[in-house]
CSV table of C-alpha atoms in Angstrom, one decimal:
chain,number,residue,atom,x,y,z
A,1,ALA,CA,8.6,-7.4,13.4
A,2,PHE,CA,6.4,-9.6,11.3
A,3,ALA,CA,6.3,-13.3,10.5
A,4,GLN,CA,5.9,-12.7,6.8
A,5,ASP,CA,9.0,-10.5,6.7
A,6,LEU,CA,10.9,-13.2,8.7
A,7,GLU,CA,9.8,-15.9,6.3
A,8,TRP,CA,10.9,-14.0,3.2
A,9,THR,CA,14.3,-12.9,4.7
A,10,PHE,CA,15.1,-16.3,6.3
A,11,LEU,CA,14.4,-18.2,3.1
A,12,HIS,CA,16.5,-15.7,1.1
A,13,ALA,CA,19.3,-15.9,3.6
A,14,LEU,CA,19.3,-19.8,3.4
A,15,SER,CA,19.4,-19.6,-0.4
A,16,ARG,CA,22.7,-17.7,-0.1
A,17,LEU,CA,24.6,-20.0,2.2
A,18,GLY,CA,27.3,-22.2,0.8
A,19,ARG,CA,27.3,-20.4,-2.6
A,20,SER,CA,30.1,-18.5,-4.3
A,21,GLY,CA,29.5,-14.9,-3.4
A,22,GLY,CA,27.0,-15.9,-0.7
A,23,ALA,CA,27.0,-14.5,2.8
A,24,SER,CA,25.8,-15.3,6.3
A,25,ALA,CA,22.9,-13.5,7.9
A,26,TYR,CA,22.2,-12.2,11.4
A,27,PHE,CA,18.6,-12.2,12.7
A,28,ARG,CA,17.5,-10.5,15.9
A,29,LEU,CA,14.4,-12.2,17.1
A,30,SER,CA,12.0,-11.3,19.8
A,31,THR,CA,9.6,-13.3,22.0
A,32,ARG,CA,7.2,-10.4,22.1
A,33,PRO,CA,4.0,-11.3,20.5
A,34,LEU,CA,2.9,-8.7,17.9
A,35,ASP,CA,-0.4,-8.2,16.1
A,36,GLN,CA,0.5,-9.5,12.6
A,37,ALA,CA,-2.4,-7.5,11.1
A,38,LEU,CA,-0.2,-4.4,11.7
A,39,ALA,CA,2.0,-5.6,8.8
A,40,ALA,CA,-0.7,-4.7,6.4
A,41,VAL,CA,0.7,-7.2,3.8
A,42,PRO,CA,-0.8,-6.4,0.5
A,43,ALA,CA,-3.4,-8.9,-0.6
A,44,ASP,CA,-2.8,-8.5,-4.4
A,45,ARG,CA,-0.1,-10.5,-6.1
A,46,ASP,CA,1.8,-7.5,-7.4
A,47,GLY,CA,1.7,-5.7,-4.1
A,48,ARG,CA,3.0,-8.7,-2.2
A,49,LYS,CA,5.8,-9.1,-4.8
A,50,ARG,CA,6.8,-5.4,-4.3
A,51,ARG,CA,6.6,-5.8,-0.5
A,52,ARG,CA,8.8,-8.9,-0.6
A,53,LEU,CA,11.4,-7.2,-2.8
A,54,ASP,CA,11.5,-4.2,-0.4
A,55,VAL,CA,11.7,-6.5,2.7
A,56,LEU,CA,14.7,-8.2,1.1
A,57,ALA,CA,16.3,-4.9,0.2
A,58,GLY,CA,16.1,-3.7,3.9
A,59,GLY,CA,12.8,-2.0,4.5
A,60,TYR,CA,9.4,-0.7,3.3
A,61,ARG,CA,6.9,2.0,3.8
A,62,LEU,CA,4.5,0.6,6.3
A,63,ARG,CA,2.1,3.6,6.4
A,64,ASP,CA,1.9,6.8,4.5
A,65,ALA,CA,0.7,10.0,6.3
A,66,SER,CA,-2.8,11.1,5.7
A,67,ALA,CA,-1.5,14.4,4.3
A,68,PRO,CA,2.0,15.5,3.1
A,69,ALA,CA,4.3,14.1,5.7
A,70,ARG,CA,5.9,16.4,8.3
A,71,MET,CA,7.8,13.5,10.0
A,72,ALA,CA,8.9,10.0,9.3
A,73,ILE,CA,9.3,7.3,11.9
A,74,CYS,CA,11.7,4.6,11.0
A,75,ALA,CA,11.3,1.6,13.3
A,76,VAL,CA,13.1,-1.8,13.6
A,77,GLY,CA,11.6,-5.0,14.8
A,78,ALA,CA,9.5,-5.4,17.9
A,79,ILE,CA,9.3,-1.6,18.4
A,80,VAL,CA,7.1,-1.2,15.3
A,81,PRO,CA,3.8,-1.2,17.3
A,82,GLU,CA,5.1,1.8,19.3
A,83,ALA,CA,6.0,3.6,16.1
A,84,LEU,CA,2.6,3.0,14.7
A,85,ALA,CA,0.9,4.2,18.0
A,86,ALA,CA,3.0,7.3,18.0
A,87,ALA,CA,2.1,8.1,14.4
A,88,ASP,CA,-1.6,7.5,15.2
A,89,GLU,CA,-1.3,9.9,18.1
A,90,LEU,CA,0.4,12.6,16.0
A,91,GLU,CA,-2.2,12.2,13.3
A,92,ARG,CA,-5.0,12.3,15.8
A,93,GLU,CA,-3.8,15.6,17.1
A,94,GLY,CA,-3.9,16.8,13.5
A,95,ALA,CA,-0.5,18.5,13.9
A,96,ILE,CA,2.0,16.2,12.4
A,97,PRO,CA,1.2,13.8,9.5
A,98,THR,CA,3.7,11.0,9.9
A,99,ASP,CA,5.0,8.3,7.6
A,100,VAL,CA,6.1,5.0,9.2
A,101,VAL,CA,8.9,2.9,7.7
A,102,CYS,CA,9.6,-0.6,8.8
A,103,LEU,CA,13.3,-1.4,8.6
A,104,THR,CA,13.9,-5.1,8.1
A,105,SER,CA,17.7,-4.6,7.9
A,106,PRO,CA,19.4,-1.4,8.9
A,107,ASP,CA,22.6,-3.0,7.5
A,108,LEU,CA,21.2,-3.3,4.0
A,109,ILE,CA,19.8,0.2,4.1
A,110,PHE,CA,23.3,1.4,5.2
A,111,ARG,CA,24.9,-0.6,2.3
A,112,ALA,CA,22.5,1.0,-0.1
A,113,LEU,CA,23.5,4.4,1.1
A,114,ARG,CA,27.2,3.5,0.7
A,115,ALA,CA,26.4,2.2,-2.8
A,116,ARG,CA,24.6,5.5,-3.7
A,117,HIS,CA,27.8,7.4,-2.7
A,118,GLY,CA,30.0,5.0,-4.8
A,119,LEU,CA,31.6,3.5,-1.7
A,120,GLU,CA,30.6,-0.1,-2.4
A,121,SER,CA,28.9,-2.1,-5.2
A,122,GLY,CA,25.1,-2.4,-5.4
A,123,GLU,CA,22.3,0.0,-5.8
A,124,GLY,CA,20.5,2.5,-3.7
A,125,ALA,CA,17.0,2.3,-5.2
A,126,ILE,CA,15.5,1.1,-1.9
A,127,LEU,CA,16.4,4.5,-0.3
A,128,ASP,CA,14.0,6.3,-2.7
A,129,ARG,CA,11.3,3.8,-1.9
A,130,ILE,CA,11.5,4.1,1.8
A,131,LEU,CA,12.4,7.7,2.1
A,132,PRO,CA,11.4,9.4,-1.2
A,133,ARG,CA,13.1,12.6,-2.1
A,134,ASP,CA,9.8,14.3,-2.8
A,135,ARG,CA,8.7,13.7,0.9
A,136,PRO,CA,11.4,15.3,2.9
A,137,ALA,CA,10.6,15.3,6.6
A,138,PRO,CA,12.5,15.1,9.9
A,139,ILE,CA,13.2,11.5,10.9
A,140,VAL,CA,12.8,9.7,14.2
A,141,GLY,CA,14.6,6.4,14.2
A,142,VAL,CA,13.6,3.9,16.9
A,143,ILE,CA,15.1,0.5,17.8
A,144,ASP,CA,15.1,-1.7,20.8
A,145,GLY,CA,18.9,-1.8,20.4
A,146,HIS,CA,21.5,0.9,20.4
A,147,PRO,CA,20.3,4.0,18.6
A,148,HIS,CA,23.7,4.4,16.7
A,149,THR,CA,22.5,1.5,14.6
A,150,LEU,CA,20.2,4.0,12.8
A,151,GLY,CA,22.6,7.0,13.0
A,152,PHE,CA,23.0,7.2,9.2
A,153,LEU,CA,19.3,7.6,8.3
A,154,GLY,CA,19.3,11.4,8.3
A,155,SER,CA,21.9,11.4,5.5
A,156,VAL,CA,19.6,9.5,3.1
A,157,ARG,CA,17.9,12.8,2.1
A,158,GLY,CA,19.7,15.3,4.4
A,159,ASP,CA,16.9,15.4,6.9
A,160,PRO,CA,17.3,16.4,10.5
A,161,ALA,CA,17.0,13.2,12.6
A,162,THR,CA,16.7,11.9,16.1
A,163,TYR,CA,17.5,8.4,17.1
A,164,LEU,CA,15.9,6.6,20.1
A,165,GLY,CA,17.1,3.3,21.5
A,166,VAL,CA,18.7,1.5,24.4
A,167,THR,CA,21.9,3.1,25.6
A,168,GLU,CA,22.2,1.3,29.0
A,169,PHE,CA,22.2,-2.4,29.3
A,170,GLY,CA,21.5,-4.8,32.2
A,171,GLN,CA,18.0,-3.6,33.3
A,172,SER,CA,15.3,-6.2,33.7
A,173,GLY,CA,11.6,-5.8,33.7
A,174,ASP,CA,8.6,-5.9,31.4
A,175,ILE,CA,8.0,-3.8,28.3
A,176,ALA,CA,5.6,-1.5,30.1
A,177,ASP,CA,8.5,-0.5,32.4
A,178,LEU,CA,11.5,-0.8,30.2
A,179,TYR,CA,10.4,1.0,27.1
A,180,PRO,CA,9.6,4.3,28.9
A,181,HIS,CA,12.8,3.9,30.9
A,182,HIS,CA,14.8,3.7,27.7
A,183,GLY,CA,12.7,6.3,25.9
A,184,ILE,CA,11.4,4.0,23.2
A,185,ASP,CA,7.7,4.0,24.1
A,186,ALA,CA,5.0,5.7,22.0
A,187,GLU,CA,4.8,8.7,24.3
A,188,THR,CA,8.5,9.4,24.0
A,189,ILE,CA,8.5,8.9,20.2
A,190,VAL,CA,5.6,11.5,20.0
A,191,GLY,CA,7.7,13.9,22.2
């Protein structure tokens, strides 16, 4: 979603190419302009360092609910503004305090979950940072790709989960038409 996240992940990916044990990387980019202030990159050195490590691990908590969370929205890429708008609407109504998680790599989060279950090497610490066990809440996963990409998120803490995304392909139009058509607009996320 954000240029700073892309810089960190792209440079990290380049550093791993051509090395023993290295790997390739896949980036989904968008031409949709986003307000970069929404990234809320910490200004202090330690906060930026923690954010960078979480970005490289697969995701970070973009916004914590104003009260104990009753829902978590986990969003990927260009859809983050809709997730934030939905959280704002839910908070405004006062009914559902909502955490917002920005996933920079659903793949890395899935691998962390597999590592937690002993199914591959690595560690699962990022899972407790993005979806802490002491903040259980139903999850709404939203992506401007196929929703099955996020279908594992509910098993991180055993939360009920719903996944929104694009299940039909070939339509053309602008975001104002396509996001509601696919059910990934802020109003549908709130619903």
